Amino acid sequence: MKTKKYNFKMKITNKLVCLFTCLVTLLFVSCGGDDDNSSETSGGAGEANIVLTAGGQEFKVVGPCGWAVIGGVNYIGANQSDNNLRTFSSFFNISELPDATTTYTLVEDDSDTDPAHITMNISEISGSKLIEWSSKDTSGKLTLVVEGKKVTANLSGIALYPQTNSGAFTNGNTGAFANNGALTGTLTFYKK
């Protein structure tokens, strides 16, 4: 029983650390770059336009996005431009973005180390409330389309599942948001 409690605490702690890391990195990436503000030449920051539909209601993340590697965590992150606590994250088991178009399979286990597998979540912290949907083994696939330095990810066809235990937070996945979420939208950003 102690192992289950420990694993649960570690999962919540890992997700919160990753969420914080995403926020810090996205602030850095979205503010960085060359003086000419050319995303294609400076690399990094791009644009996310993500919609998760659950129970007939939409949960959107529209704002900066990019690839980041911090503390051994490799991910594509995005945050809502007017709310840095609303984020999208896709975690990879690769150290750099691919040079060619590549498809990845979404899984639930965030300790899975297969380079062809990724985990994904979309969430928002508001005070003591957490709204979150995460990937499972039945979520689908994500293809990163690579054209030179430009990388595009189309999220259509991906299903994410509402969290059922918010740990120290109050569960925000209630009402319409207690349903599975269907993703649509894209992320476009540039490799350095």
Tab-separated table of C-alpha atoms in Angstrom:
chain	number	residue	atom	x	y	z
A	1	MET	CA	0.000	0.000	0.000
A	2	LYS	CA	2.854	2.394	0.746
A	3	THR	CA	4.196	1.872	-2.785
A	4	LYS	CA	0.882	2.913	-4.360
A	5	LYS	CA	0.709	6.064	-2.239
A	6	TYR	CA	4.338	6.877	-3.056
A	7	ASN	CA	3.798	6.318	-6.813
A	8	PHE	CA	0.688	8.509	-6.758
A	9	LYS	CA	2.525	11.298	-4.931
A	10	MET	CA	5.432	11.020	-7.374
A	11	LYS	CA	3.096	11.220	-10.400
A	12	ILE	CA	1.398	14.365	-9.047
A	13	THR	CA	4.764	15.885	-8.108
A	14	ASN	CA	6.228	15.052	-11.543
A	15	LYS	CA	3.274	16.601	-13.341
A	16	LEU	CA	3.436	19.764	-11.265
A	17	VAL	CA	7.180	20.062	-11.817
A	18	CYS	CA	6.674	19.560	-15.562
A	19	LEU	CA	3.864	22.119	-15.593
A	20	PHE	CA	6.044	24.676	-13.812
A	21	THR	CA	8.933	23.874	-16.152
A	22	CYS	CA	6.653	24.358	-19.166
A	23	LEU	CA	5.567	27.747	-17.908
A	24	VAL	CA	9.085	28.988	-17.231
A	25	THR	CA	10.393	27.656	-20.529
A	26	LEU	CA	7.545	29.050	-22.580
A	27	LEU	CA	8.027	32.455	-21.045
A	28	PHE	CA	11.721	32.242	-21.959
A	29	VAL	CA	11.089	30.885	-25.469
A	30	SER	CA	8.306	33.329	-26.271
A	31	CYS	CA	10.429	36.267	-25.144
A	32	GLY	CA	13.677	35.083	-26.743
A	33	GLY	CA	14.894	35.360	-30.300
A	34	ASP	CA	16.693	37.783	-32.526
A	35	ASP	CA	15.899	41.454	-32.782
A	36	ASP	CA	14.204	40.967	-36.152
A	37	ASN	CA	11.529	38.758	-34.493
A	38	SER	CA	11.818	36.170	-37.238
A	39	SER	CA	10.729	32.849	-35.749
A	40	GLU	CA	12.098	30.908	-38.689
A	41	THR	CA	15.619	32.300	-38.340
A	42	SER	CA	15.812	32.454	-34.563
A	43	GLY	CA	14.190	29.092	-33.863
A	44	GLY	CA	12.060	28.210	-30.891
A	45	ALA	CA	8.800	30.053	-30.413
A	46	GLY	CA	5.795	29.415	-32.566
A	47	GLU	CA	2.009	29.500	-32.423
A	48	ALA	CA	-0.444	27.059	-30.886
A	49	ASN	CA	-4.141	27.014	-31.683
A	50	ILE	CA	-5.547	24.088	-29.694
A	51	VAL	CA	-9.165	23.207	-28.918
A	52	LEU	CA	-10.234	20.354	-26.642
A	53	THR	CA	-13.975	19.654	-26.833
A	54	ALA	CA	-15.512	17.804	-23.883
A	55	GLY	CA	-19.225	17.422	-23.204
A	56	GLY	CA	-20.028	19.999	-25.878
A	57	GLN	CA	-17.816	22.692	-24.307
A	58	GLU	CA	-14.457	23.949	-25.536
A	59	PHE	CA	-11.205	24.353	-23.617
A	60	LYS	CA	-8.719	26.372	-25.702
A	61	VAL	CA	-4.995	27.031	-25.599
A	62	VAL	CA	-4.028	29.773	-28.048
A	63	GLY	CA	-0.585	31.285	-27.654
A	64	PRO	CA	3.150	30.650	-27.895
A	65	CYS	CA	4.567	27.156	-28.268
A	66	GLY	CA	7.929	25.536	-28.783
A	67	TRP	CA	10.303	22.645	-28.145
A	68	ALA	CA	12.205	22.601	-24.859
A	69	VAL	CA	14.588	20.342	-22.950
A	70	ILE	CA	14.962	21.106	-19.264
A	71	GLY	CA	16.276	18.798	-16.560
A	72	GLY	CA	16.152	15.825	-18.910
A	73	VAL	CA	12.484	16.448	-19.787
A	74	ASN	CA	11.958	16.827	-23.567
A	75	TYR	CA	8.655	18.311	-24.649
A	76	ILE	CA	6.575	20.532	-26.854
A	77	GLY	CA	4.805	23.054	-24.667
A	78	ALA	CA	2.232	25.770	-25.209
A	79	ASN	CA	0.405	28.190	-22.973
A	80	GLN	CA	-2.625	30.415	-23.307
A	81	SER	CA	-1.331	33.888	-24.186
A	82	ASP	CA	-3.440	35.619	-21.514
A	83	ASN	CA	-3.207	32.839	-18.874
A	84	ASN	CA	0.161	31.153	-18.290
A	85	LEU	CA	-1.488	28.581	-16.002
A	86	ARG	CA	-3.429	27.072	-18.937
A	87	THR	CA	-0.965	24.811	-20.751
A	88	PHE	CA	-0.524	22.020	-23.273
A	89	SER	CA	2.398	19.588	-23.038
A	90	SER	CA	3.560	16.637	-25.090
A	91	PHE	CA	6.490	14.739	-23.545
A	92	PHE	CA	8.975	12.865	-25.763
A	93	ASN	CA	11.695	10.235	-25.216
A	94	ILE	CA	14.030	11.866	-27.744
A	95	SER	CA	16.691	14.477	-27.084
A	96	GLU	CA	16.026	16.589	-30.198
A	97	LEU	CA	13.290	17.117	-32.717
A	98	PRO	CA	13.399	14.739	-35.690
A	99	ASP	CA	14.898	15.801	-39.030
A	100	ALA	CA	12.092	14.111	-40.985
A	101	THR	CA	8.329	13.759	-40.533
A	102	THR	CA	7.753	11.241	-37.728
A	103	THR	CA	4.678	9.715	-36.077
A	104	TYR	CA	4.490	8.957	-32.342
A	105	THR	CA	2.016	6.800	-30.388
A	106	LEU	CA	0.399	8.305	-27.301
A	107	VAL	CA	0.537	6.265	-24.092
A	108	GLU	CA	-0.565	6.680	-20.480
A	109	ASP	CA	2.614	5.619	-18.669
A	110	ASP	CA	4.802	8.691	-18.178
A	111	SER	CA	7.747	6.428	-17.275
A	112	ASP	CA	7.615	4.677	-20.694
A	113	THR	CA	10.995	5.241	-22.392
A	114	ASP	CA	10.231	3.970	-25.916
A	115	PRO	CA	11.345	6.728	-28.356
A	116	ALA	CA	8.217	6.078	-30.459
A	117	HIS	CA	5.914	6.804	-27.474
A	118	ILE	CA	4.801	10.134	-26.027
A	119	THR	CA	2.481	11.338	-23.287
A	120	MET	CA	0.306	14.429	-23.570
A	121	ASN	CA	-1.820	16.607	-21.331
A	122	ILE	CA	-3.720	19.846	-21.319
A	123	SER	CA	-4.474	21.560	-18.025
A	124	GLU	CA	-5.215	24.683	-16.059
A	125	ILE	CA	-4.584	25.563	-12.427
A	126	SER	CA	-6.919	28.197	-11.021
A	127	GLY	CA	-6.364	28.818	-7.329
A	128	SER	CA	-6.759	25.413	-5.707
A	129	LYS	CA	-8.620	23.927	-8.707
A	130	LEU	CA	-7.017	21.694	-11.353
A	131	ILE	CA	-8.624	20.914	-14.724
A	132	GLU	CA	-6.654	18.308	-16.666
A	133	TRP	CA	-6.946	15.779	-19.478
A	134	SER	CA	-4.141	13.287	-20.172
A	135	SER	CA	-3.249	10.653	-22.739
A	136	LYS	CA	-3.947	6.948	-22.398
A	137	ASP	CA	-2.866	4.019	-24.540
A	138	THR	CA	-6.024	4.564	-26.629
A	139	SER	CA	-5.436	8.280	-27.327
A	140	GLY	CA	-4.103	7.892	-30.865
A	141	LYS	CA	-1.031	9.174	-32.692
A	142	LEU	CA	0.723	12.490	-33.252
A	143	THR	CA	2.682	13.248	-36.409
A	144	LEU	CA	5.321	15.958	-36.436
A	145	VAL	CA	5.580	17.245	-40.001
A	146	VAL	CA	9.111	18.551	-40.535
A	147	GLU	CA	9.810	20.932	-43.428
A	148	GLY	CA	13.333	22.261	-42.983
A	149	LYS	CA	13.256	24.146	-39.680
A	150	LYS	CA	9.462	24.359	-39.588
A	151	VAL	CA	7.622	21.755	-37.473
A	152	THR	CA	3.839	21.357	-37.532
A	153	ALA	CA	1.724	19.092	-35.335
A	154	ASN	CA	-1.933	18.513	-36.202
A	155	LEU	CA	-3.858	17.375	-33.101
A	156	SER	CA	-7.037	16.202	-34.863
A	157	GLY	CA	-8.108	12.694	-33.933
A	158	ILE	CA	-6.396	12.629	-30.525
A	159	ALA	CA	-8.501	11.791	-27.466
A	160	LEU	CA	-7.479	12.856	-23.961
A	161	TYR	CA	-9.102	11.657	-20.747
A	162	PRO	CA	-10.154	13.709	-17.705
A	163	GLN	CA	-8.134	13.272	-14.542
A	164	THR	CA	-10.059	11.598	-11.770
A	165	ASN	CA	-7.885	12.418	-8.773
A	166	SER	CA	-6.536	15.935	-8.330
A	167	GLY	CA	-4.344	15.134	-5.343
A	168	ALA	CA	-3.865	18.341	-3.348
A	169	PHE	CA	-6.089	20.295	-5.772
A	170	THR	CA	-9.857	20.493	-6.049
A	171	ASN	CA	-11.089	18.524	-9.070
A	172	GLY	CA	-12.042	20.934	-11.840
A	173	ASN	CA	-13.099	18.177	-14.260
A	174	THR	CA	-16.791	18.469	-13.430
A	175	GLY	CA	-19.910	18.923	-15.535
A	176	ALA	CA	-19.073	18.932	-19.254
A	177	PHE	CA	-15.341	18.774	-18.436
A	178	ALA	CA	-15.775	15.372	-16.724
A	179	ASN	CA	-16.059	13.886	-20.240
A	180	ASN	CA	-13.306	12.643	-22.544
A	181	GLY	CA	-11.827	15.397	-24.678
A	182	ALA	CA	-11.356	15.414	-28.451
A	183	LEU	CA	-8.452	17.560	-29.662
A	184	THR	CA	-8.314	19.672	-32.798
A	185	GLY	CA	-5.941	22.396	-33.857
A	186	THR	CA	-2.269	22.765	-34.642
A	187	LEU	CA	1.085	23.764	-33.233
A	188	THR	CA	3.628	25.345	-35.549
A	189	PHE	CA	7.126	26.247	-34.414
A	190	TYR	CA	10.715	26.267	-35.652
A	191	LYS	CA	13.806	24.235	-34.865
A	192	LYS	CA	16.951	26.181	-33.994
